[in-house]
Amino acid sequence: MKALLIVDVQNDFCPGGTLAVPEGDKVVPVINNLMDSFPLVIASKDWHPKNTVHFKKWPPHCVQNTSGADFHPKLNASKIKKIFLKGTRNKDNGYSAFEATSADLGEFLKEEEVTDLYIAGLATDYCVKATALDADKVGFETFVVEDAVAAVNKKPGDGEKALKEMAHAGITLIRSDEITKE
Ligand code: VGL
């Protein structure tokens, strides 16, 4: 069974947000289209307390219960079965959705008999990468949907580098038009 995991498609990571990923919102229509090809769609949210150590490295973003932490308004959130909150504690960076504290993502996917995990969202060079590498490590057949992710690119080329690193780890890079409904 396959599932789609949407990573952090939140206002603060989109243009106008406090940690905007360039063209972060371009993933939204691609993801909305993709949802119909999956029997199970889940999502992660960055969900930080105000005083997290994470904000020593990054501008404050996705603070719990603020509009910056909401999903992008055009994301079709009604199709999302469960949301996994991460980075929820003061000492917790929570890059990977497998570090979510609201529920255990790995356990949930096993219970749902998911074998193939497709990952989309933000950002390629941080949370998407960390999540995909963890998924691969835990034993899921892991796919990253190349046209449904976007990078912070703190240094130019970081996104490309992250994709190469994921491919090297055995993760399959796939385009949304290569994914068929099953
Ligand atoms: C992310 C930088 C800082 C992400 C989160 O969601 O990829 N990037 N915090």
Coordinates of N, CA, C and O and ligand atoms in Angstrom, one line a residue:
M1 N 0.8 -1.2 0.0 CA 0.0 0.0 0.0 C 0.9 1.2 0.0 O 1.9 1.3 0.7
K2 N 0.5 2.2 -0.8 CA 1.3 3.4 -0.9 C 0.6 4.6 -0.2 O -0.7 4.6 0.0
A3 N 1.4 5.6 0.3 CA 0.8 6.7 1.0 C 1.6 8.0 0.5 O 2.8 7.9 0.1
L4 N 0.9 9.1 0.6 CA 1.6 10.4 0.3 C 1.7 11.2 1.6 O 0.8 11.3 2.3
L5 N 3.0 11.6 1.8 CA 3.3 12.4 3.0 C 3.6 13.8 2.6 O 4.6 14.0 1.8
I6 N 2.8 14.7 3.0 CA 3.0 16.2 2.6 C 3.8 16.8 3.8 O 3.2 16.9 4.9
V7 N 5.0 17.3 3.5 CA 5.8 17.8 4.6 C 5.7 19.4 4.6 O 6.0 20.1 3.6
D8 N 5.2 19.9 5.7 CA 5.3 21.3 6.0 C 4.9 22.3 5.0 O 5.6 23.3 4.8
V9 N 3.8 22.1 4.3 CA 3.3 23.1 3.4 C 2.5 24.1 4.1 O 1.2 24.2 4.2
Q10 N 3.2 25.0 4.9 CA 2.7 25.9 5.8 C 3.0 27.4 5.4 O 4.0 27.6 4.7
N11 N 2.2 28.3 5.8 CA 2.3 29.7 5.4 C 3.7 30.3 5.5 O 4.2 31.0 4.7
D12 N 4.3 30.0 6.7 CA 5.7 30.6 6.9 C 6.7 30.1 5.9 O 7.8 30.8 5.8
F13 N 6.5 29.0 5.3 CA 7.5 28.5 4.3 C 7.1 28.9 2.9 O 7.8 28.5 1.9
C14 N 6.0 29.6 2.8 CA 5.6 30.1 1.4 C 5.8 31.6 1.3 O 6.0 32.3 2.3
P15 N 5.9 32.1 0.0 CA 6.1 33.5 -0.2 C 5.2 34.4 0.8 O 4.0 34.1 0.9
G16 N 5.8 35.3 1.4 CA 5.1 36.2 2.4 C 5.3 35.7 3.8 O 5.0 36.4 4.8
G17 N 5.8 34.4 4.0 CA 6.0 33.9 5.3 C 7.4 34.3 5.9 O 8.2 34.9 5.2
T18 N 7.6 33.9 7.1 CA 8.8 34.4 7.8 C 10.1 33.6 7.4 O 11.2 34.0 7.7
L19 N 9.9 32.4 6.9 CA 11.0 31.6 6.4 C 10.7 31.1 5.0 O 10.6 29.9 4.8
A20 N 10.3 32.1 4.1 CA 9.8 31.7 2.8 C 10.8 30.9 2.0 O 11.9 31.3 1.8
V21 N 10.3 29.8 1.4 CA 11.1 29.1 0.5 C 10.8 29.7 -0.9 O 9.6 29.9 -1.2
P22 N 11.8 30.1 -1.7 CA 11.5 30.7 -3.0 C 10.5 29.8 -3.8 O 10.8 28.6 -3.9
E23 N 9.4 30.3 -4.2 CA 8.4 29.6 -5.0 C 7.8 28.4 -4.2 O 7.4 27.4 -4.8
G24 N 7.9 28.5 -2.9 CA 7.3 27.3 -2.1 C 5.9 27.0 -2.4 O 5.5 25.8 -2.3
D25 N 5.1 28.0 -2.8 CA 3.7 27.8 -3.1 C 3.5 27.1 -4.4 O 2.4 26.6 -4.7
K26 N 4.5 26.9 -5.2 CA 4.3 26.2 -6.5 C 4.0 24.7 -6.3 O 3.5 24.1 -7.2
V27 N 4.4 24.2 -5.2 CA 4.1 22.8 -4.9 C 2.6 22.5 -4.6 O 2.2 21.4 -4.8
V28 N 1.9 23.5 -4.3 CA 0.5 23.3 -3.8 C -0.4 22.7 -4.9 O -1.0 21.7 -4.6
P29 N -0.5 23.3 -6.1 CA -1.3 22.6 -7.1 C -0.9 21.2 -7.5 O -1.7 20.4 -7.8
V30 N 0.4 21.0 -7.5 CA 1.0 19.7 -7.9 C 0.5 18.7 -6.8 O 0.1 17.6 -7.1
I31 N 0.6 19.1 -5.5 CA 0.2 18.2 -4.5 C -1.3 17.9 -4.5 O -1.7 16.8 -4.3
N32 N -2.0 19.0 -4.7 CA -3.5 18.8 -4.8 C -3.9 17.8 -5.8 O -4.8 16.9 -5.6
N33 N -3.2 17.8 -7.0 CA -3.5 16.9 -8.0 C -3.1 15.5 -7.7 O -3.8 14.5 -8.0
L34 N -2.0 15.4 -7.0 CA -1.4 14.1 -6.6 C -2.3 13.3 -5.6 O -2.3 12.1 -5.6
M35 N -3.0 14.0 -4.8 CA -3.7 13.4 -3.7 C -4.7 12.3 -4.2 O -4.8 11.3 -3.5
D36 N -5.3 12.5 -5.3 CA -6.2 11.5 -5.8 C -5.6 10.2 -6.2 O -6.3 9.2 -6.4
S37 N -4.3 10.2 -6.4 CA -3.6 8.9 -6.7 C -3.2 8.1 -5.5 O -2.6 7.0 -5.7
F38 N -3.6 8.6 -4.3 CA -3.2 7.9 -3.1 C -4.4 7.5 -2.2 O -5.2 8.3 -2.0
P39 N -4.4 6.2 -1.8 CA -5.5 5.8 -0.9 C -5.3 6.4 0.5 O -6.2 6.5 1.3
L40 N -4.1 6.9 0.8 CA -3.8 7.5 2.1 C -2.9 8.7 2.0 O -1.9 8.7 1.4
V41 N -3.4 9.9 2.5 CA -2.6 11.1 2.5 C -2.5 11.6 3.9 O -3.5 11.7 4.7
I42 N -1.3 11.9 4.3 CA -1.0 12.4 5.6 C -0.1 13.6 5.5 O 0.5 13.8 4.4
A43 N 0.1 14.3 6.6 CA 1.0 15.5 6.5 C 1.7 15.8 7.8 O 1.3 15.3 8.9
S44 N 2.8 16.5 7.7 CA 3.5 17.0 8.9 C 3.4 18.5 8.9 O 3.2 19.1 7.9
K45 N 3.5 19.0 10.2 CA 3.6 20.4 10.4 C 4.7 20.7 11.3 O 4.9 20.0 12.3
D46 N 5.5 21.7 11.0 CA 6.4 22.3 11.9 C 5.6 23.0 13.0 O 4.6 23.7 12.6
W47 N 5.8 22.8 14.2 CA 4.9 23.3 15.3 C 5.7 23.7 16.5 O 5.8 22.9 17.5
H48 N 6.4 24.9 16.4 CA 7.4 25.2 17.4 C 6.8 26.1 18.5 O 6.0 27.0 18.3
P49 N 7.4 25.8 19.7 CA 7.1 26.8 20.8 C 7.9 28.1 20.5 O 8.9 28.0 19.8
K50 N 7.4 29.2 21.2 CA 8.1 30.5 20.9 C 9.6 30.5 21.2 O 10.3 31.2 20.6
N51 N 9.9 29.8 22.3 CA 11.3 29.9 22.8 C 12.2 28.7 22.4 O 13.2 28.4 23.1
T52 N 11.9 28.1 21.3 CA 12.7 27.0 20.9 C 14.2 27.3 20.5 O 14.4 28.4 19.9
V53 N 15.1 26.4 20.8 CA 16.5 26.6 20.4 C 16.6 26.7 18.9 O 17.6 27.3 18.3
H54 N 15.7 26.1 18.2 CA 15.6 26.1 16.7 C 15.7 27.6 16.2 O 16.2 27.8 15.1
F55 N 15.2 28.5 16.9 CA 15.1 29.9 16.5 C 16.5 30.6 16.7 O 16.6 31.8 16.4
K56 N 17.4 29.9 17.2 CA 18.8 30.5 17.2 C 19.4 30.3 15.8 O 20.3 31.0 15.5
K57 N 18.9 29.3 15.1 CA 19.5 29.0 13.8 C 18.6 29.6 12.7 O 19.1 29.8 11.6
W58 N 17.4 29.8 12.9 CA 16.4 30.2 11.9 C 15.5 31.4 12.4 O 15.3 31.4 13.6
P59 N 15.1 32.2 11.5 CA 14.1 33.2 12.0 C 12.8 32.5 12.5 O 12.5 31.4 12.0
P60 N 12.2 33.0 13.5 CA 11.0 32.4 14.1 C 10.0 32.0 12.9 O 9.8 32.9 12.0
H61 N 9.5 30.8 13.0 CA 8.5 30.4 11.9 C 7.6 29.3 12.5 O 8.0 28.6 13.5
C62 N 6.5 29.1 12.0 CA 5.6 28.0 12.3 C 5.4 27.9 13.9 O 5.5 26.8 14.4
V63 N 5.2 29.0 14.5 CA 4.9 29.0 16.0 C 3.5 28.4 16.2 O 2.6 28.8 15.5
Q64 N 3.4 27.5 17.2 CA 2.2 26.8 17.5 C 1.0 27.8 17.5 O 1.1 28.9 18.1
N65 N -0.1 27.4 16.9 CA -1.3 28.2 17.0 C -1.3 29.6 16.4 O -2.0 30.5 16.8
T66 N -0.3 29.8 15.4 CA -0.3 31.1 14.7 C -0.7 30.8 13.2 O -0.6 29.6 12.8
S67 N -1.0 31.9 12.5 CA -1.4 31.7 11.1 C -0.2 31.2 10.3 O -0.4 30.5 9.3
G68 N 1.0 31.6 10.7 CA 2.2 31.1 10.0 C 2.3 29.6 10.0 O 3.0 29.0 9.1
A69 N 1.7 29.0 11.0 CA 1.8 27.5 11.1 C 0.6 26.8 10.4 O 0.6 25.6 10.2
D70 N -0.3 27.6 9.9 CA -1.4 27.0 9.1 C -0.9 26.4 7.8 O 0.1 26.9 7.2
F71 N -1.6 25.5 7.3 CA -1.4 25.0 5.9 C -1.6 26.2 4.9 O -2.4 27.1 5.2
H72 N -0.9 26.1 3.8 CA -1.2 27.1 2.8 C -2.7 27.1 2.5 O -3.2 26.0 2.4
P73 N -3.3 28.2 2.3 CA -4.8 28.2 2.2 C -5.3 27.4 1.0 O -6.4 27.0 1.0
K74 N -4.5 27.3 -0.1 CA -4.9 26.5 -1.3 C -4.7 25.0 -1.2 O -5.1 24.3 -2.0
L75 N -4.0 24.6 -0.1 CA -3.8 23.1 0.0 C -5.1 22.5 0.3 O -5.8 22.9 1.2
N76 N -5.4 21.4 -0.4 CA -6.7 20.7 -0.1 C -6.6 19.8 1.1 O -6.4 18.6 1.1
A77 N -6.6 20.5 2.3 CA -6.4 19.8 3.5 C -7.5 18.8 3.9 O -7.2 17.9 4.8
S78 N -8.6 18.9 3.3 CA -9.7 17.9 3.6 C -9.3 16.5 3.3 O -9.9 15.5 3.8
K79 N -8.4 16.3 2.4 CA -7.9 14.9 2.1 C -6.9 14.3 3.0 O -6.5 13.2 2.9
I80 N -6.4 15.2 4.0 CA -5.4 14.7 4.9 C -6.0 14.0 6.0 O -6.7 14.5 6.8
K81 N -5.6 12.7 6.2 CA -6.2 11.8 7.2 C -5.6 12.1 8.6 O -6.3 12.0 9.6
K82 N -4.3 12.4 8.7 CA -3.7 12.6 10.0 C -2.5 13.6 9.8 O -1.8 13.6 8.8
I83 N -2.4 14.5 10.8 CA -1.3 15.5 10.8 C -0.3 15.1 12.0 O -0.7 14.9 13.1
F84 N 1.0 15.1 11.6 CA 2.0 14.8 12.6 C 2.8 16.1 12.9 O 3.3 16.7 12.0
L85 N 2.8 16.5 14.2 CA 3.4 17.8 14.6 C 4.8 17.5 15.1 O 5.1 16.5 15.9
K86 N 5.7 18.3 14.6 CA 7.2 18.1 14.9 C 7.8 19.4 15.3 O 7.3 20.5 15.0
G87 N 9.0 19.2 16.0 CA 9.7 20.4 16.5 C 8.9 21.1 17.6 O 9.0 22.3 17.8
T88 N 8.2 20.3 18.4 CA 7.2 20.8 19.3 C 7.8 21.2 20.7 O 7.1 21.8 21.5
R89 N 9.0 20.8 20.9 CA 9.6 21.1 22.2 C 10.8 22.1 22.1 O 11.4 22.2 21.0
N90 N 11.1 22.7 23.2 CA 12.1 23.8 23.2 C 13.5 23.4 22.7 O 14.2 24.2 22.1
K91 N 13.8 22.1 22.9 CA 15.1 21.6 22.5 C 15.1 20.8 21.2 O 16.1 20.1 20.9
D92 N 14.1 20.8 20.5 CA 13.8 19.9 19.5 C 13.7 20.6 18.1 O 12.9 21.5 17.9
N93 N 14.6 20.3 17.2 CA 14.6 20.9 15.9 C 13.5 20.4 15.0 O 12.8 21.1 14.2
G94 N 13.3 19.1 15.1 CA 12.2 18.4 14.4 C 12.2 18.6 12.9 O 11.2 18.9 12.3
Y95 N 13.4 18.3 12.3 CA 13.4 18.4 10.8 C 12.7 17.2 10.2 O 12.0 17.4 9.2
S96 N 12.8 16.1 10.8 CA 12.2 14.9 10.2 C 10.8 14.6 10.7 O 10.6 14.7 11.9
A97 N 9.9 14.3 9.8 CA 8.5 14.0 10.3 C 8.5 12.7 11.1 O 7.6 12.5 11.9
F98 N 9.6 11.9 11.1 CA 9.6 10.7 11.9 C 10.0 11.1 13.4 O 10.0 10.3 14.2
E99 N 10.3 12.4 13.6 CA 10.5 12.9 15.0 C 9.3 13.5 15.5 O 9.3 14.2 16.6
A100 N 8.2 13.4 14.8 CA 6.9 14.0 15.3 C 6.6 13.5 16.7 O 6.8 12.3 17.0
T101 N 6.1 14.4 17.5 CA 5.7 14.0 18.9 C 4.2 13.9 19.2 O 3.8 13.3 20.2
S102 N 3.4 14.3 18.3 CA 2.0 14.2 18.5 C 1.5 12.8 18.2 O 0.5 12.4 18.8
A103 N 2.2 12.1 17.4 CA 1.9 10.7 17.2 C 3.2 10.1 16.5 O 4.0 10.9 16.0
D104 N 3.3 8.8 16.5 CA 4.5 8.2 16.0 C 4.2 7.8 14.5 O 3.5 6.9 14.2
L105 N 4.9 8.5 13.6 CA 4.7 8.4 12.2 C 5.0 6.9 11.7 O 4.2 6.3 11.0
G106 N 6.1 6.4 12.1 CA 6.6 5.1 11.7 C 5.6 4.0 12.1 O 5.2 3.2 11.3
E107 N 5.1 4.1 13.4 CA 4.1 3.2 13.9 C 2.8 3.3 13.1 O 2.2 2.3 12.7
F108 N 2.4 4.5 12.9 CA 1.1 4.7 12.1 C 1.2 4.1 10.7 O 0.3 3.4 10.3
L109 N 2.3 4.3 10.0 CA 2.4 3.8 8.7 C 2.4 2.3 8.7 O 1.8 1.7 7.8
K110 N 3.1 1.7 9.7 CA 3.1 0.2 9.8 C 1.7 -0.3 10.0 O 1.2 -1.2 9.4
E111 N 0.9 0.4 10.9 CA -0.4 -0.1 11.2 C -1.3 0.0 10.0 O -2.2 -0.8 9.8
E112 N -1.1 1.0 9.2 CA -1.8 1.2 7.9 C -1.3 0.4 6.8 O -1.8 0.5 5.6
E113 N -0.3 -0.4 7.1 CA 0.3 -1.4 6.1 C 0.9 -0.6 4.9 O 0.8 -1.1 3.8
V114 N 1.4 0.5 5.2 CA 2.1 1.3 4.1 C 3.5 0.7 3.9 O 4.2 0.4 4.8
T115 N 3.8 0.4 2.6 CA 5.1 -0.1 2.2 C 5.9 1.0 1.4 O 7.1 1.1 1.5
D116 N 5.1 1.8 0.6 CA 5.8 2.7 -0.3 C 5.4 4.1 0.2 O 4.2 4.5 0.1
L117 N 6.3 4.9 0.5 CA 6.0 6.3 1.0 C 6.5 7.3 0.0 O 7.7 7.3 -0.4
Y118 N 5.6 8.1 -0.5 CA 5.9 9.2 -1.4 C 5.9 10.5 -0.6 O 5.0 10.8 0.1
I119 N 7.0 11.3 -0.8 CA 7.1 12.5 0.0 C 7.1 13.7 -0.9 O 7.8 13.7 -2.0
A120 N 6.4 14.7 -0.5 CA 6.3 16.0 -1.2 C 6.3 17.1 -0.2 O 6.2 16.9 1.0
G121 N 6.6 18.4 -0.6 CA 6.5 19.5 0.3 C 7.7 20.3 0.5 O 8.6 20.4 -0.4
L122 N 7.9 20.9 1.7 CA 8.9 21.9 1.9 C 9.8 21.5 3.1 O 9.2 21.0 4.1
A123 N 11.0 21.7 3.2 CA 11.8 22.1 2.0 C 12.8 21.0 1.6 O 13.2 20.3 2.5
T124 N 13.1 20.9 0.4 CA 13.9 19.8 -0.2 C 15.2 19.6 0.7 O 15.5 18.5 1.0
D125 N 15.9 20.7 1.0 CA 17.2 20.6 1.6 C 17.2 20.5 3.1 O 18.2 20.4 3.7
Y126 N 16.0 20.5 3.7 CA 15.9 20.3 5.2 C 14.9 19.3 5.6 O 15.2 18.1 5.7
C127 N 13.6 19.6 5.7 CA 12.7 18.7 6.3 C 12.3 17.5 5.3 O 12.1 16.4 5.8
V128 N 12.3 17.8 4.0 CA 12.0 16.7 3.1 C 13.1 15.8 3.1 O 12.9 14.5 3.2
K129 N 14.4 16.3 3.0 CA 15.5 15.4 3.0 C 15.6 14.6 4.3 O 15.8 13.3 4.3
A130 N 15.5 15.2 5.5 CA 15.6 14.5 6.7 C 14.5 13.4 6.8 O 14.7 12.3 7.3
T131 N 13.3 13.7 6.4 CA 12.2 12.8 6.4 C 12.4 11.6 5.5 O 12.2 10.4 5.8
A132 N 12.9 11.9 4.3 CA 13.1 10.9 3.3 C 14.2 9.9 3.7 O 14.1 8.7 3.6
L133 N 15.3 10.5 4.3 CA 16.4 9.6 4.7 C 15.9 8.7 5.9 O 16.3 7.6 5.9
D134 N 15.1 9.3 6.8 CA 14.6 8.4 7.9 C 13.6 7.3 7.3 O 13.7 6.2 7.8
A135 N 12.8 7.7 6.4 CA 11.8 6.7 5.8 C 12.6 5.6 5.2 O 12.3 4.4 5.4
D136 N 13.7 5.9 4.5 CA 14.5 4.9 3.9 C 15.2 4.0 4.9 O 15.2 2.8 4.8
K137 N 15.7 4.7 6.0 CA 16.4 4.0 7.0 C 15.4 3.0 7.7 O 15.8 1.9 8.1
V138 N 14.2 3.4 8.0 CA 13.2 2.6 8.7 C 12.7 1.4 7.8 O 12.1 0.5 8.3
G139 N 13.0 1.5 6.5 CA 12.7 0.4 5.6 C 11.5 0.6 4.7 O 11.1 -0.3 4.0
F140 N 11.0 1.8 4.5 CA 10.0 2.1 3.5 C 10.6 2.2 2.2 O 11.7 2.8 2.0
E141 N 9.9 1.8 1.1 CA 10.3 2.1 -0.2 C 10.0 3.6 -0.4 O 8.9 4.0 -0.3
T142 N 11.0 4.4 -0.6 CA 10.8 5.8 -0.4 C 11.0 6.6 -1.8 O 12.0 6.3 -2.5
F143 N 10.1 7.4 -2.0 CA 10.0 8.2 -3.2 C 9.9 9.7 -2.9 O 9.2 10.1 -2.0
V144 N 10.7 10.5 -3.6 CA 10.5 12.0 -3.4 C 10.0 12.5 -4.8 O 10.6 12.3 -5.8
V145 N 8.9 13.3 -4.7 CA 8.3 13.8 -5.9 C 8.9 15.1 -6.3 O 8.7 16.2 -5.7
E146 N 9.8 15.0 -7.3 CA 10.7 16.2 -7.6 C 10.0 17.5 -7.9 O 10.6 18.6 -7.6
D147 N 8.9 17.4 -8.6 CA 8.2 18.7 -9.0 C 7.2 19.1 -7.9 O 6.5 20.1 -8.1
A148 N 7.2 18.4 -6.8 CA 6.3 18.7 -5.7 C 7.1 19.1 -4.4 O 6.6 19.0 -3.3
V149 N 8.4 19.4 -4.6 CA 9.2 19.9 -3.5 C 9.9 21.2 -3.9 O 10.0 21.5 -5.1
A150 N 10.3 22.0 -3.0 CA 11.1 23.2 -3.3 C 12.1 23.4 -2.2 O 11.9 23.0 -1.0
A151 N 13.2 24.1 -2.5 CA 14.4 24.2 -1.6 C 14.5 25.6 -1.0 O 14.2 26.6 -1.6
V152 N 15.0 25.7 0.2 CA 15.4 26.9 0.8 C 16.6 27.6 0.0 O 16.6 28.8 -0.2
N153 N 17.5 26.7 -0.4 CA 18.7 27.2 -1.1 C 19.4 28.3 -0.4 O 19.7 29.4 -1.0
K154 N 19.7 28.1 0.9 CA 20.5 29.1 1.7 C 21.8 29.3 0.9 O 22.3 30.4 0.8
K155 N 22.4 28.3 0.5 CA 23.5 28.4 -0.5 C 22.9 27.9 -1.9 O 22.3 26.8 -1.9
P156 N 23.2 28.6 -3.0 CA 22.7 28.2 -4.2 C 23.1 26.7 -4.5 O 24.2 26.3 -4.2
G157 N 22.2 25.9 -5.0 CA 22.5 24.5 -5.3 C 22.2 23.6 -4.1 O 22.3 22.3 -4.3
D158 N 21.8 24.1 -3.0 CA 21.6 23.2 -1.8 C 20.5 22.1 -2.2 O 20.5 21.0 -1.8
G159 N 19.4 22.6 -2.9 CA 18.3 21.7 -3.2 C 18.8 20.6 -4.1 O 18.4 19.4 -3.9
E160 N 19.6 20.9 -5.1 CA 20.1 19.9 -6.1 C 21.0 18.9 -5.3 O 20.9 17.7 -5.5
K161 N 21.8 19.5 -4.4 CA 22.7 18.6 -3.6 C 21.9 17.7 -2.8 O 22.2 16.5 -2.7
A162 N 20.8 18.2 -2.2 CA 20.0 17.3 -1.3 C 19.3 16.2 -2.1 O 19.3 15.0 -1.7
L163 N 18.9 16.5 -3.4 CA 18.3 15.5 -4.2 C 19.3 14.4 -4.5 O 19.0 13.2 -4.5
K164 N 20.5 14.8 -4.8 CA 21.6 13.9 -5.2 C 21.8 13.0 -4.0 O 22.0 11.8 -4.1
E165 N 21.9 13.6 -2.8 CA 22.2 12.8 -1.6 C 21.1 11.8 -1.3 O 21.4 10.6 -1.0
M166 N 19.8 12.2 -1.6 CA 18.7 11.3 -1.4 C 18.8 10.1 -2.4 O 18.7 8.9 -2.0
A167 N 19.1 10.5 -3.6 CA 19.2 9.4 -4.7 C 20.3 8.4 -4.3 O 20.2 7.2 -4.4
H168 N 21.4 9.0 -3.8 CA 22.6 8.2 -3.5 C 22.2 7.2 -2.3 O 22.7 6.1 -2.3
A169 N 21.3 7.6 -1.5 CA 20.9 6.8 -0.3 C 19.9 5.7 -0.8 O 19.5 4.8 0.0
G170 N 19.5 5.7 -2.0 CA 18.6 4.7 -2.5 C 17.1 5.1 -2.6 O 16.2 4.3 -2.9
I171 N 16.9 6.4 -2.4 CA 15.6 7.0 -2.6 C 15.3 7.3 -4.0 O 16.2 7.7 -4.8
T172 N 14.1 6.9 -4.5 CA 13.7 7.2 -5.9 C 13.2 8.6 -6.1 O 12.2 9.0 -5.4
L173 N 13.8 9.3 -7.0 CA 13.2 10.6 -7.4 C 12.2 10.4 -8.6 O 12.6 9.7 -9.5
I174 N 11.1 10.9 -8.4 CA 10.0 10.6 -9.4 C 9.3 11.9 -9.7 O 9.3 12.8 -8.9
R175 N 8.7 12.0 -10.9 CA 7.9 13.2 -11.2 C 6.4 12.9 -11.0 O 6.0 11.7 -11.2
S176 N 5.7 13.9 -10.7 CA 4.2 13.6 -10.4 C 3.5 13.0 -11.6 O 2.6 12.2 -11.4
D177 N 3.9 13.3 -12.8 CA 3.2 12.7 -14.0 C 3.6 11.3 -14.2 O 3.0 10.6 -15.1
E178 N 4.6 10.8 -13.5 CA 4.9 9.3 -13.6 C 4.1 8.5 -12.5 O 4.3 7.3 -12.5
I179 N 3.4 9.2 -11.7 CA 2.6 8.5 -10.6 C 1.2 8.1 -11.1 O 0.5 9.0 -11.5
T180 N 0.9 6.9 -11.1 CA -0.4 6.5 -11.6 C -1.3 6.1 -10.4 O -0.9 5.7 -9.3
K181 N -2.6 6.3 -10.6 CA -3.6 6.0 -9.7 C -3.7 4.4 -9.6 O -3.6 3.7 -10.6
E182 N -3.8 3.9 -8.3 CA -3.9 2.5 -8.2 C -5.1 2.1 -7.4 O -5.4 2.8 -6.5
Ligands
VGL1 C1 12.6 23.7 7.5 C2 14.3 25.1 7.9 C3 14.0 25.3 9.2 C4 11.8 22.8 6.6 C5 12.2 23.8 8.9 O1 10.6 22.6 6.8 O2 12.4 22.3 5.7 N1 13.6 24.3 7.1 N2 12.9 24.6 9.7

